[in-house]
Amino acid sequence: MDLTSPLPPRTPHDLIGVGLGPFNLSLAALADAVPGLRTLFLDAKPEFRWHPGLMVDGARMQVPFLADLVSLVDPTSPWSFLAYLRAHDRLFPFYFAEQSHLTRREYEHYCRWAAERLPNCRFASPVRAVSWDARTRLFQVSLPGGRTVPARNVVLGVGTAPVVPAAFTALHTAGSVHHAEEYLGVRHSLSGASDVTVVGSGQSGAEIFLDLLRRRGDAPGPQLRWITRSQALAPMEYSKLGLEHFTPDYTRYFHGLPEGVRERLVPAQWQLYKAASADTLAEIHAALYDRTLGGAPADAVILPGTEIEAARPGPCGGLELHCRHLQTGSAHTVRTDATILATGYSARRPALLDPLADLVDWDQQGRYRVDLDHRVGLRPDVTAGLYVQNAELHTHGVGTPDLGLGAHRAATILNAVAGRTIHRLPARTAWTTFGVPRQSSAWSEASALALTPEP
Ligand SMILES: Cc1cc2nc3c(=O)[nH]c(=O)nc-3n(C[C@H](O)[C@H](O)[C@H](O)COP(=O)(O)OP(=O)(O)OC[C@H]3O[C@@H](n4cnc5c(N)ncnc54)[C@H](O)[C@@H]3O)c2cc1C
């Protein structure tokens, strides 16, 4: 649907979602057909797309297919991945494929299938602003053409913005370096380069380095370089119990920690959410092994523990990257023709919130204060609810961008908006006890006995 299709004009919606990435799409799916609940989800794009700049051939999801829009809350939903497979008569092929980690292409196709059919989703609908109308006690959501739609609650699912390190800001603005999110759009322009540098060792950096290696194959091609500040190319934590950091139990525990502890914890947990998968690292190794058959040169350099302190245009074209090796302190300069920054994403405060800026209770670093229901702290007189998805790393921890927690978070928001349990959520989701164990009476008795001195 687009903006030309009629919006129900003035009747307030219970919930309007801004942005239709996987997280608000999950909320739209879980809210679909809930009796008495009026919801509407708007996205600026003409149709559902999922990170098109990084849709490299064969790239796979990092979560199993059960992390779809709904299944971890309601596996009986008509919007599950299995329902999508049934709609396309692909259940048997999927069953025999035994691939629980979908290709990103198939995940995007599944999400688009849902987005095109959900009656509460509209594309080509950029939200310009959200403001508070004290008279009606409603939010007003502004669309192009001066149209506004009133809502009792708004949930922002506008995604994150690419991070460009300070050393590269001017060059990125000038178009001399590109962020990973633009990779497929600029890949053809790299074919003439004799030296290409990838910066950053997360999953995107690993996938781009691997794609460049594979495209070069055994033929002569550009010298490839992979630079990362991380001390080692350590793989993403994927042990069964380690993955329990991506449960609602851990999120609740993290939310209850003092702010200072949370601030220290998130960067220390980089291997949980920022590293590359062991499979991709193994594929890179295999590609290098194949290329060097019979002692042929790898024409590839991997530089961990290396900070790029400055980047400038080179005297004969290309760029000069001024690097420092963090353990030895030695400086060196790299000359390269093209640079791709796989330097991640972070939450942003969208301009559409400007009219609400004075009503939000920002923390000292200008971020939202977000409660356990994902509701943003507002001035007490603003009775409508503002919720966020994927902007609460600082309050909810490493699971914030994880698709495996998306359905649970969406259901939590929906239950809060409705003021009743629309979707029942499990009381316990991990075997690990995060924090201090609660003393059961049996435990207390046993330990009391153990501690009682003998007469
Ligand atoms: C390449 C890549 C692969 C990933 N793979 C995985 C994975 O396998 N597993 C995992 O757990 N996580 C993964 N992630 C992390 C993350 O969960 C995804 O990035 C996910 O897309 C985040 O969803 P989102 O809904 O927050 O935002 P997005 O997918 O970024 O969507 C935000 C939407 O908001 C819209 N929007 C923004 N502003 C407005 C506005 N003013 N009006 C209307 N619409 C607006 C945009 O058009 C966009 O469609 C991956 C990330 C990347 C970059």
CSV table of C-alpha atoms and ligand atoms in Angstrom, one decimal, residues 17-26 41-55 59-64 67 101-102 104 107 122-129 142-143 156-161 179-181 203-204 207 236 246 344-345 348 350-352 389-391 399-405 409, ligand 1:
chain,number,residue,atom,x,y,z
A,17,GLY,CA,4.8,2.2,14.4
A,18,VAL,CA,7.4,4.3,12.6
A,19,GLY,CA,9.8,2.2,10.5
A,20,LEU,CA,9.2,-1.3,9.2
A,21,GLY,CA,12.4,-3.2,9.7
A,22,PRO,CA,12.2,-6.7,11.2
A,23,PHE,CA,11.4,-5.3,14.7
A,24,ASN,CA,8.4,-3.2,14.0
A,25,LEU,CA,7.3,-5.8,11.4
A,26,SER,CA,7.3,-8.4,14.2
A,41,PHE,CA,2.9,0.8,10.8
A,42,LEU,CA,4.6,3.2,8.4
A,43,ASP,CA,7.9,3.0,6.4
A,44,ALA,CA,9.5,5.5,4.1
A,45,LYS,CA,10.7,2.9,1.7
A,46,PRO,CA,8.5,1.8,-1.3
A,47,GLU,CA,8.7,-1.8,-0.1
A,48,PHE,CA,10.3,-4.0,2.5
A,49,ARG,CA,14.1,-4.2,2.0
A,50,TRP,CA,16.7,-5.6,4.4
A,51,HIS,CA,20.3,-4.2,4.3
A,52,PRO,CA,20.4,-4.4,0.5
A,53,GLY,CA,24.0,-3.1,0.4
A,54,LEU,CA,25.2,-6.2,2.2
A,55,MET,CA,23.1,-8.9,0.5
A,59,ALA,CA,25.2,-14.8,3.1
A,60,ARG,CA,23.3,-16.5,5.9
A,61,MET,CA,21.5,-15.4,9.0
A,62,GLN,CA,23.3,-15.6,12.3
A,63,VAL,CA,20.2,-16.8,14.1
A,64,PRO,CA,18.1,-19.9,13.4
A,67,ALA,CA,13.9,-16.2,15.2
A,101,HIS,CA,20.2,-20.7,9.3
A,102,LEU,CA,18.4,-19.2,6.3
A,104,ARG,CA,19.6,-13.5,4.1
A,107,TYR,CA,14.8,-14.0,5.2
A,122,ARG,CA,2.1,0.8,4.7
A,123,PHE,CA,5.2,1.7,2.7
A,124,ALA,CA,6.1,4.9,0.9
A,125,SER,CA,5.0,6.7,4.0
A,126,PRO,CA,7.8,8.7,5.5
A,127,VAL,CA,7.0,10.1,9.0
A,128,ARG,CA,8.1,13.7,9.2
A,129,ALA,CA,7.4,14.4,12.8
A,142,SER,CA,2.9,13.9,10.5
A,143,LEU,CA,3.1,12.5,7.0
A,156,LEU,CA,10.0,3.9,17.0
A,157,GLY,CA,11.6,1.1,14.9
A,158,VAL,CA,13.8,3.4,12.7
A,159,GLY,CA,16.9,1.2,12.9
A,160,THR,CA,20.4,2.3,13.5
A,161,ALA,CA,22.8,4.6,11.7
A,179,HIS,CA,30.5,2.5,4.7
A,180,ALA,CA,29.8,-1.3,4.5
A,181,GLU,CA,26.1,-0.5,4.1
A,203,GLN,CA,30.5,-9.9,10.6
A,204,SER,CA,30.1,-7.2,7.9
A,207,GLU,CA,31.8,-10.9,4.8
A,236,MET,CA,31.5,-14.6,17.9
A,246,PHE,CA,20.4,-13.3,24.3
A,344,GLY,CA,29.2,-0.8,12.7
A,345,TYR,CA,26.0,1.0,13.5
A,348,ARG,CA,20.4,7.7,16.7
A,350,PRO,CA,15.7,10.7,14.7
A,351,ALA,CA,14.9,14.2,13.6
A,352,LEU,CA,11.2,13.3,13.5
A,389,GLN,CA,12.9,-1.0,19.5
A,390,ASN,CA,16.7,-1.3,18.9
A,391,ALA,CA,17.7,2.0,20.5
A,399,GLY,CA,20.4,-8.5,23.0
A,400,THR,CA,19.0,-5.2,21.7
A,401,PRO,CA,19.9,-5.7,18.0
A,402,ASP,CA,19.4,-9.4,18.1
A,403,LEU,CA,16.6,-10.8,15.9
A,404,GLY,CA,16.1,-13.7,18.3
A,405,LEU,CA,14.7,-11.3,20.9
A,409,ARG,CA,10.3,-7.5,22.8
B,1,LIG,C1,24.0,-6.9,7.2
B,1,LIG,C2,23.3,-7.1,8.5
B,1,LIG,C3,23.0,-8.4,8.8
B,1,LIG,C4,22.4,-8.7,10.1
B,1,LIG,N1,22.1,-10.0,10.3
B,1,LIG,C5,21.6,-10.3,11.6
B,1,LIG,C6,21.3,-11.6,11.9
B,1,LIG,O1,21.5,-12.6,11.1
B,1,LIG,N2,20.8,-11.9,13.1
B,1,LIG,C7,20.6,-10.9,14.1
B,1,LIG,O2,20.2,-11.2,15.2
B,1,LIG,N3,20.8,-9.6,13.7
B,1,LIG,C8,21.3,-9.2,12.5
B,1,LIG,N4,21.6,-7.9,12.2
B,1,LIG,C9,21.3,-6.9,13.2
B,1,LIG,C10,19.8,-6.3,13.2
B,1,LIG,O3,19.0,-6.9,13.9
B,1,LIG,C11,19.3,-5.9,11.9
B,1,LIG,O4,20.0,-4.8,11.5
B,1,LIG,C12,17.8,-5.4,11.9
B,1,LIG,O5,17.5,-5.0,10.5
B,1,LIG,C13,17.4,-4.2,12.7
B,1,LIG,O6,16.0,-4.0,12.5
B,1,LIG,P1,15.3,-2.7,12.8
B,1,LIG,O7,13.8,-3.0,12.7
B,1,LIG,O8,15.8,-2.1,14.0
B,1,LIG,O9,15.8,-1.6,11.7
B,1,LIG,P2,16.0,-1.6,10.1
B,1,LIG,O10,16.0,-3.0,9.5
B,1,LIG,O11,17.2,-0.7,9.9
B,1,LIG,O12,14.7,-0.8,9.6
B,1,LIG,C14,14.4,0.5,9.9
B,1,LIG,C15,13.3,1.0,9.0
B,1,LIG,O13,12.9,2.3,9.4
B,1,LIG,C16,12.6,3.0,8.3
B,1,LIG,N5,12.5,4.5,8.7
B,1,LIG,C17,13.5,5.2,9.3
B,1,LIG,N6,13.1,6.4,9.5
B,1,LIG,C18,11.8,6.5,9.1
B,1,LIG,C19,10.8,7.5,9.0
B,1,LIG,N7,11.1,8.7,9.5
B,1,LIG,N8,9.6,7.2,8.5
B,1,LIG,C20,9.3,6.0,8.1
B,1,LIG,N9,10.2,5.0,8.1
B,1,LIG,C21,11.4,5.2,8.6
B,1,LIG,C22,13.6,2.7,7.3
B,1,LIG,O14,13.2,3.0,6.0
B,1,LIG,C23,13.8,1.2,7.5
B,1,LIG,O15,13.1,0.4,6.7
B,1,LIG,C24,22.2,-7.6,11.0
B,1,LIG,C25,22.6,-6.3,10.7
B,1,LIG,C26,23.2,-6.1,9.4
B,1,LIG,C27,23.6,-4.7,9.1
